[in-house]
Short mmCIF file of C-alpha atoms and ligand atoms in Angstrom, two decimals:
data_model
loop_
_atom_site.label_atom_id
_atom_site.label_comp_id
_atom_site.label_asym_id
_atom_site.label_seq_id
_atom_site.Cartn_x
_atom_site.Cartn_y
_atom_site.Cartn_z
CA UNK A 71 23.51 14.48 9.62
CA UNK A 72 22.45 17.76 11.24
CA UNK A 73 25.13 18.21 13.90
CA UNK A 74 25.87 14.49 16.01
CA UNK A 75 22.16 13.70 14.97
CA UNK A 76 21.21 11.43 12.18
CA UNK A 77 18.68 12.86 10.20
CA UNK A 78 15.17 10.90 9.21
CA UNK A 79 12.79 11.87 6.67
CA UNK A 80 9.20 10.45 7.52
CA UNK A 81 6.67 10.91 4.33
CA UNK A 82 2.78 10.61 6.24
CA UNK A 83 4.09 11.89 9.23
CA UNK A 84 0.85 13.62 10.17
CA UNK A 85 -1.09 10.68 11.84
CA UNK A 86 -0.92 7.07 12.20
CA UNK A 87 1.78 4.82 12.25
CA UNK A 88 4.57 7.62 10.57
CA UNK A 89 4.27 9.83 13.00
CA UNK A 90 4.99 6.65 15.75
CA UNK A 91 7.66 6.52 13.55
CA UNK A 92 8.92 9.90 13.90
CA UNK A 93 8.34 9.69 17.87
CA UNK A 94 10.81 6.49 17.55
CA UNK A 95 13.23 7.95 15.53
CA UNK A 96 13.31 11.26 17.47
CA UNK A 97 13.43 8.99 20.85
CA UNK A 98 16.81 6.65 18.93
CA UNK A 99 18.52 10.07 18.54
CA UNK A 100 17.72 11.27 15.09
CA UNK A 101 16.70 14.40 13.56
CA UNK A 102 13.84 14.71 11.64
CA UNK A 103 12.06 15.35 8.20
CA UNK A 104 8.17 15.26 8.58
CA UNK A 105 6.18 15.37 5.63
CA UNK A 106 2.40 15.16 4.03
CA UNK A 107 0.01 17.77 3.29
CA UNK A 108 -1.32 18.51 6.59
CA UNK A 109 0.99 21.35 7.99
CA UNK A 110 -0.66 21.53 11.72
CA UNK A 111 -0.63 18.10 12.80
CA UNK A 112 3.04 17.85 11.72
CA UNK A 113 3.63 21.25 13.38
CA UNK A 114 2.13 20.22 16.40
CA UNK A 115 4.63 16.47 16.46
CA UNK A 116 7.66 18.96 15.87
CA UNK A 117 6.67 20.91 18.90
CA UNK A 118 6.57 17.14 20.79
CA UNK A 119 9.90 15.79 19.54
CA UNK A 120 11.94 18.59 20.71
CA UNK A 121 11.02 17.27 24.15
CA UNK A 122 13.24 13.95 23.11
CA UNK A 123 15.84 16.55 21.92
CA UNK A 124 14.97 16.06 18.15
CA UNK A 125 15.10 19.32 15.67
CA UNK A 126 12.27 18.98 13.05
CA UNK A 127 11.89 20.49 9.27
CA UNK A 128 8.59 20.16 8.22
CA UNK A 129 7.82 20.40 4.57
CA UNK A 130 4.07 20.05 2.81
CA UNK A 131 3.98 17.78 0.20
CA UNK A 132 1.31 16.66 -2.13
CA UNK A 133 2.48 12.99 -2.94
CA UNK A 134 -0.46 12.26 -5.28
CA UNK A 135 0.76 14.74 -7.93
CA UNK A 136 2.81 14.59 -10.66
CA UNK A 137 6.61 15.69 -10.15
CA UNK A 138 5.93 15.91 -6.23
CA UNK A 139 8.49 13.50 -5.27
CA UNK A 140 11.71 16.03 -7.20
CA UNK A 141 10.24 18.82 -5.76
CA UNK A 142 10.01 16.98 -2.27
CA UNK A 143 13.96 16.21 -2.56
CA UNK A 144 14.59 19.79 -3.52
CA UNK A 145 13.06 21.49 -0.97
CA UNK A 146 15.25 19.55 1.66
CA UNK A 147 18.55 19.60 -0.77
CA UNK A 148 18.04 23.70 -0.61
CA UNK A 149 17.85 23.48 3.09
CA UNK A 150 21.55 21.84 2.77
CA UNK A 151 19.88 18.98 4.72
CA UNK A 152 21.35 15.11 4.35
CA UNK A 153 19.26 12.49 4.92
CA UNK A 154 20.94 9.12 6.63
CA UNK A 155 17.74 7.58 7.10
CA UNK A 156 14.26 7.44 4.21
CA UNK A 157 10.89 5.88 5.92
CA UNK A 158 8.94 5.91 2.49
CA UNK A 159 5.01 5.70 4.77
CA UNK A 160 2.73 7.63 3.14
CA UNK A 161 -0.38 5.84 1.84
CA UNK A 162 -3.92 5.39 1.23
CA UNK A 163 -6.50 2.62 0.57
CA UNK A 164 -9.99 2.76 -0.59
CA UNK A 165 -12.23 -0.01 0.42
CA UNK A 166 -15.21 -1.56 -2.56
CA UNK A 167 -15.24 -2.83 -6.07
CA UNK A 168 -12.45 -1.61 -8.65
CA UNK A 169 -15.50 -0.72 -11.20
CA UNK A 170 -17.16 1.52 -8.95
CA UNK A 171 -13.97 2.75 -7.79
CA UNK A 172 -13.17 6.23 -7.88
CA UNK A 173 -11.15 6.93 -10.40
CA UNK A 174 -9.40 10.17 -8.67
CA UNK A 175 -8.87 8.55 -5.82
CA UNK A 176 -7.17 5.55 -7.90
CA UNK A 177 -4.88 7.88 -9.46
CA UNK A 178 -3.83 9.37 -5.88
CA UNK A 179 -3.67 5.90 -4.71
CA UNK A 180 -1.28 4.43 -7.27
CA UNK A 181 1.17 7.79 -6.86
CA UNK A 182 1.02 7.96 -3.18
CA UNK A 183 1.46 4.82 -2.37
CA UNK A 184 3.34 3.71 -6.18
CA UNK A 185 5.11 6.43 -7.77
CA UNK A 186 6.35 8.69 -5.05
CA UNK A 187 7.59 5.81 -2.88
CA UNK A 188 9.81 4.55 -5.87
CA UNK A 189 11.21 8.03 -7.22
CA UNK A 190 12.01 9.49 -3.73
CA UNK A 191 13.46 6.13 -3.47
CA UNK A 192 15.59 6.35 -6.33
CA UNK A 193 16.49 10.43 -5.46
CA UNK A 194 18.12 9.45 -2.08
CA UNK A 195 19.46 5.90 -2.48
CA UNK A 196 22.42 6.96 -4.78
CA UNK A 197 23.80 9.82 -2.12
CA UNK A 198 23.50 7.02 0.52
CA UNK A 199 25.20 4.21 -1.35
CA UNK A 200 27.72 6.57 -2.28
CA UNK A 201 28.46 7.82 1.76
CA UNK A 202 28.09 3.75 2.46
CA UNK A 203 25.37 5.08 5.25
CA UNK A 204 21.98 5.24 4.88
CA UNK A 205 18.76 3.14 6.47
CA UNK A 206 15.57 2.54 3.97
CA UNK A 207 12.22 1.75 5.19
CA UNK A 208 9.28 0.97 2.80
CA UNK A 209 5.76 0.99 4.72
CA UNK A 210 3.96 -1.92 2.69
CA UNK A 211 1.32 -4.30 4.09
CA UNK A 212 -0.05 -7.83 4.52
CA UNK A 213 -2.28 -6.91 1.76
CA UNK A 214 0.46 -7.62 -0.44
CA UNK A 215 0.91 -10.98 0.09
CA UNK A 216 -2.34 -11.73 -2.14
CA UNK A 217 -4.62 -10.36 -4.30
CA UNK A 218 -7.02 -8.10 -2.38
CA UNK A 219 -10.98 -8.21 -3.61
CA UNK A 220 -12.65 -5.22 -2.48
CA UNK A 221 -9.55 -3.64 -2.10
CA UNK A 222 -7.68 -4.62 -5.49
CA UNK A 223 -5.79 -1.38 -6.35
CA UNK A 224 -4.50 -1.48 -2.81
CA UNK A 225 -3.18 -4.73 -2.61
CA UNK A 226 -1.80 -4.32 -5.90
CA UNK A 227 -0.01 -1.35 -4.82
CA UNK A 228 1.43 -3.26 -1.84
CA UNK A 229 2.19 -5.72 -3.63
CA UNK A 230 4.45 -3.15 -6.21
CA UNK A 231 5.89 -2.29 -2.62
CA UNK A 232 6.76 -5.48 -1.13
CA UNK A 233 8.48 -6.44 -4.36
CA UNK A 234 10.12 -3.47 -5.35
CA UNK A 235 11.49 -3.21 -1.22
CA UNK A 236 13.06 -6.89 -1.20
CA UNK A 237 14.81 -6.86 -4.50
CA UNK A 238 16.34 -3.30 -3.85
CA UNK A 239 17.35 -4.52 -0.28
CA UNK A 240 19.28 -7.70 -2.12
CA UNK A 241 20.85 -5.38 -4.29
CA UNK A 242 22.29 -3.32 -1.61
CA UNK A 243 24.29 -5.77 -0.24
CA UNK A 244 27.83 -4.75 0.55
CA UNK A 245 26.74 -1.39 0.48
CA UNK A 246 26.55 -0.01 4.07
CA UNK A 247 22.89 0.88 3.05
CA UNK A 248 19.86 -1.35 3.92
CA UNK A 249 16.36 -1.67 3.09
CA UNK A 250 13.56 -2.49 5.42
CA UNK A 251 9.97 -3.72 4.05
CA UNK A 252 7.44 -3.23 7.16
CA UNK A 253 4.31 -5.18 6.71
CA UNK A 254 1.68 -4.44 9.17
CA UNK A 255 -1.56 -5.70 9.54
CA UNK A 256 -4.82 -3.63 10.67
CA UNK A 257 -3.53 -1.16 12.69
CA UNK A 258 -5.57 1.51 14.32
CA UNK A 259 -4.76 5.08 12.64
CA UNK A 260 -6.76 7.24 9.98
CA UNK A 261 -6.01 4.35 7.32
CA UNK A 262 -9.42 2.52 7.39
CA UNK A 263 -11.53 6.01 8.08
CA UNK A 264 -9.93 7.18 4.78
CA UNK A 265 -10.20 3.92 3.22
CA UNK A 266 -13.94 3.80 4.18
CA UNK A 267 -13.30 0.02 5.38
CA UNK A 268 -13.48 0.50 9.11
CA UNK A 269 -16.97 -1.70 8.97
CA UNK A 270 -14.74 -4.76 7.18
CA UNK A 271 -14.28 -8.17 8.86
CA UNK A 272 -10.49 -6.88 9.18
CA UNK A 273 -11.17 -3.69 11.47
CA UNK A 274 -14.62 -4.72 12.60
CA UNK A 275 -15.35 -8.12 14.00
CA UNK A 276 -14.62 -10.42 17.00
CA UNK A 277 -11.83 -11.80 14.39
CA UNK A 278 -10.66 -8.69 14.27
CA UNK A 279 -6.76 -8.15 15.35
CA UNK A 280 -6.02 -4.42 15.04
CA UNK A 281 -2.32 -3.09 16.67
CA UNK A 282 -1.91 0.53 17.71
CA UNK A 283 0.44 2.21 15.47
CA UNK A 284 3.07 2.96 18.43
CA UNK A 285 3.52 -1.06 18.59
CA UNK A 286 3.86 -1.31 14.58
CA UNK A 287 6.18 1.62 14.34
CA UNK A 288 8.54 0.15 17.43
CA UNK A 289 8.88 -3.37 15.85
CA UNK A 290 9.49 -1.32 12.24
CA UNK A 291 12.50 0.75 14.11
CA UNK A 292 13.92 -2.16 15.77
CA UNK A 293 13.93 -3.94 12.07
CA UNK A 294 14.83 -0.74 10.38
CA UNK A 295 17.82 -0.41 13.16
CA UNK A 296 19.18 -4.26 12.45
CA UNK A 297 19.04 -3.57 8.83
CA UNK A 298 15.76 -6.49 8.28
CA UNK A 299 15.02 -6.93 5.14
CA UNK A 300 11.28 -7.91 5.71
CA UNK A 301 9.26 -7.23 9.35
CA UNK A 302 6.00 -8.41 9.11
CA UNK A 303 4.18 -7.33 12.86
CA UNK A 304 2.58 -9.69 14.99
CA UNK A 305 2.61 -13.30 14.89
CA UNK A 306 -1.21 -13.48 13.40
CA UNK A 307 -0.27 -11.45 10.74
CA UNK A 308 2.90 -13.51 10.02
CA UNK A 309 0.04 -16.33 9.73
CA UNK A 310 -1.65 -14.17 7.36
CA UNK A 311 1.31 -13.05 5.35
CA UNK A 312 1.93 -17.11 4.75
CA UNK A 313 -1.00 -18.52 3.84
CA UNK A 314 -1.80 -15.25 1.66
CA UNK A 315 2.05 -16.43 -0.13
CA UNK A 316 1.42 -19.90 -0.35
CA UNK A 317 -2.19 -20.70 -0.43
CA UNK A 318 -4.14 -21.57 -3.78
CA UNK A 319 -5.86 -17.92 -5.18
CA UNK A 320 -8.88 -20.46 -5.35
CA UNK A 321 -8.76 -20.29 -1.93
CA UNK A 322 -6.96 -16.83 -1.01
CA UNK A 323 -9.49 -14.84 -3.31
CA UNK A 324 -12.90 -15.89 -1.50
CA UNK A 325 -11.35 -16.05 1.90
CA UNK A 326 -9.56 -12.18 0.94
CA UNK A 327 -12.31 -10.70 -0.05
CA UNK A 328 -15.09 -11.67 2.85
CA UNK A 329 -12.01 -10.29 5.21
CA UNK A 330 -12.08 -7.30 3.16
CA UNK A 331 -15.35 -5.96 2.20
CA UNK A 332 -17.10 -3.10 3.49
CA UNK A 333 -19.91 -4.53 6.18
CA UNK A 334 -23.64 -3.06 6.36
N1 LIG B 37 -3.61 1.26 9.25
C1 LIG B 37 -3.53 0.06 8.70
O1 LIG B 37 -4.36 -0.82 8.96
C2 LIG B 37 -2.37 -0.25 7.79
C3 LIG B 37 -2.06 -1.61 7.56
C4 LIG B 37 -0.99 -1.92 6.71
C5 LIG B 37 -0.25 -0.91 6.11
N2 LIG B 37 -0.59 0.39 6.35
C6 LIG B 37 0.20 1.43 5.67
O2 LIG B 37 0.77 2.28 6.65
C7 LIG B 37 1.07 3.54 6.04
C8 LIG B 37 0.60 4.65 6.97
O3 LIG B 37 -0.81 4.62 7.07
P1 LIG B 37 -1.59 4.81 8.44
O4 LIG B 37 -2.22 3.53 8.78
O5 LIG B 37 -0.74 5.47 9.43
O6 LIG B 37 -2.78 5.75 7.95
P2 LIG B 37 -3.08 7.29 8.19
O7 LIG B 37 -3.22 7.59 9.63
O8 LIG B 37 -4.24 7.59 7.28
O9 LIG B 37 -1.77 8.02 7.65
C9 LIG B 37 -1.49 8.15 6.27
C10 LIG B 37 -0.43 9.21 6.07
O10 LIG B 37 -0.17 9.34 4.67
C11 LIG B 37 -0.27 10.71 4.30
N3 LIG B 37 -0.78 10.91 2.96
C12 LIG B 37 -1.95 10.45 2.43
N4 LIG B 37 -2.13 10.97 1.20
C13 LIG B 37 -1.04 11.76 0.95
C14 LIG B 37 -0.67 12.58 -0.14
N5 LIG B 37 -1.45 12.75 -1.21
N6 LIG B 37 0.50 13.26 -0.06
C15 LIG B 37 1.30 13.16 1.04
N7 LIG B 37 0.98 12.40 2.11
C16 LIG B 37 -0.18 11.72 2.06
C17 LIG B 37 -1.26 11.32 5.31
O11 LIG B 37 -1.01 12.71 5.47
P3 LIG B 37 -1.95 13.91 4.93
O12 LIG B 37 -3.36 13.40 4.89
O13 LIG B 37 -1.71 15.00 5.91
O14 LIG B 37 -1.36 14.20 3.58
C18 LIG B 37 -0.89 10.57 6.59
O15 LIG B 37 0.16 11.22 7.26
C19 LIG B 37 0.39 3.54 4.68
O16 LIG B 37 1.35 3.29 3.68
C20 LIG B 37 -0.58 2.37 4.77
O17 LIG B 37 -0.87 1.80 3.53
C21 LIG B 37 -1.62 0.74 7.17
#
């Protein structure tokens, strides 16, 4: 808490759907966190939330290295700040086949997205099970409902995610501490820019059902707030989500991958 004000960290809370996040949890009354490497953007969102009467910290923070995840938790521990609430968002994709893959950007994918999540995870959980307070959100995706051709790393990683989020949120009942797993689908933010898929059946067609970030980070508070243990946005992407659970791979896999490769 700093002062009557629960306080929030957001990792990726310099674009996209974090900082719609951080605009929600600023507008609910909290106190914010903001974190990723890129200082200005974050500066600039600080600047905005004090309109909604929200103090902001804003620490840079290279999620794809080693270690980055202690020092993270440090550098707000030394501040003598207490977080009630952790929206673990941060993440990256990279569109194309895993053998021509880039290898650094595999690496950066599997701590951003992998790693980081889980350790900060397992940093702050104990302090909030122990104060029987504390909200959890993981930022996962539809992608890991099924095994993602053309983005396999990826939907591997979300998969890690979606896993890891629901057993930890079983385990914390009783606790006073939940965990939320958000699962959007497209969504319109730096993601598929970064992920070089923005030409893919998913971001690019008449098919196409992409959701501003502001809508996918309202449903994720509202979930986050009743203490969900899995909000999956949009009733399309529910679809998806299902038959990517329950369908045949013989089936999932070709259907996956002509949704997720990189067009002409
Ligand atoms: N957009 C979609 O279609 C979609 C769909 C499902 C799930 N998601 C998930 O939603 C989350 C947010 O993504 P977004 O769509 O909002 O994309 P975005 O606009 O690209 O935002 C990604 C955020 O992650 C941060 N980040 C990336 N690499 C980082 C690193 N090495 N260290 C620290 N922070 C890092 C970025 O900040 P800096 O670059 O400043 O470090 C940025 O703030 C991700 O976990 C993504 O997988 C997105």
């Amino acid at each position: 808490m700093t002062g009557n004000r629960p306080l929030a960290l957001v990792t990726g809370a310099s674009s996209g759907i974090g900082a719609d996040l951080a605009r929600e949890l600023a507008r609910h009354g909290h106190d914010l966190v903001l974190s990723a490497r890129r200082v200005e953007p974050m500066r600039a969102l600080a600047e905005e939330l004090k309109a909604l009467g929200a103090t902001s910290t804003v620490i840079a923070a290279d999620l794809s290295k080693p270690g980055a995840a202690a020092t993270l938790v440090q550098a707000i521990e030394s501040r003598g700040l207490v977080l009630d609430v952790l929206i673990n968002n941060a993440g990256l994709g990279a569109g194309g086949p895993f053998h021509d893959s880039d290898p650094l950007r595999v690496s950066e994918m599997l701590y951003v997205n992998v790693v980081a999540l889980t350790e900060l995870t397992r940093a702050l959980l104990p302090g909030m099970v122990q104060r029987r307070r504390g909200r959890v959100m993981f930022v996962a995706s539809t992608a890991g409902f099924q095994p993602g051709p053309s983005m396999a790393v990826y939907g591997a990683s979300k998969a890690f995610v979606l896993s890891l989020g629901e057993a930890i949120s079983y385990e914390l009942r009783g606790t006073g501490v939940t965990l939320t797993t958000l699962c959007p689908g497209a969504t319109h933010t730096e993601f598929a820019e970064v992920a070089k898929t923005g030409t893919s059946v998913l971001f690019d067609s008449p098919l196409a059902s992409v959701m501003s970030s502001a809508e996918v980070a309202r449903q994720g508070y509202r979930a986050l707030a009743a203490g969900k243990r899995l909000h999956i946005t949009g009733f399309i992407n529910k679809v998806v989500a299902a038959s990517g659970r329950f369908s045949p791979h013989a089936i999932s896999l070709p259907v996956t991958s002509a949704i997720l490769k990189p067009g002409k």
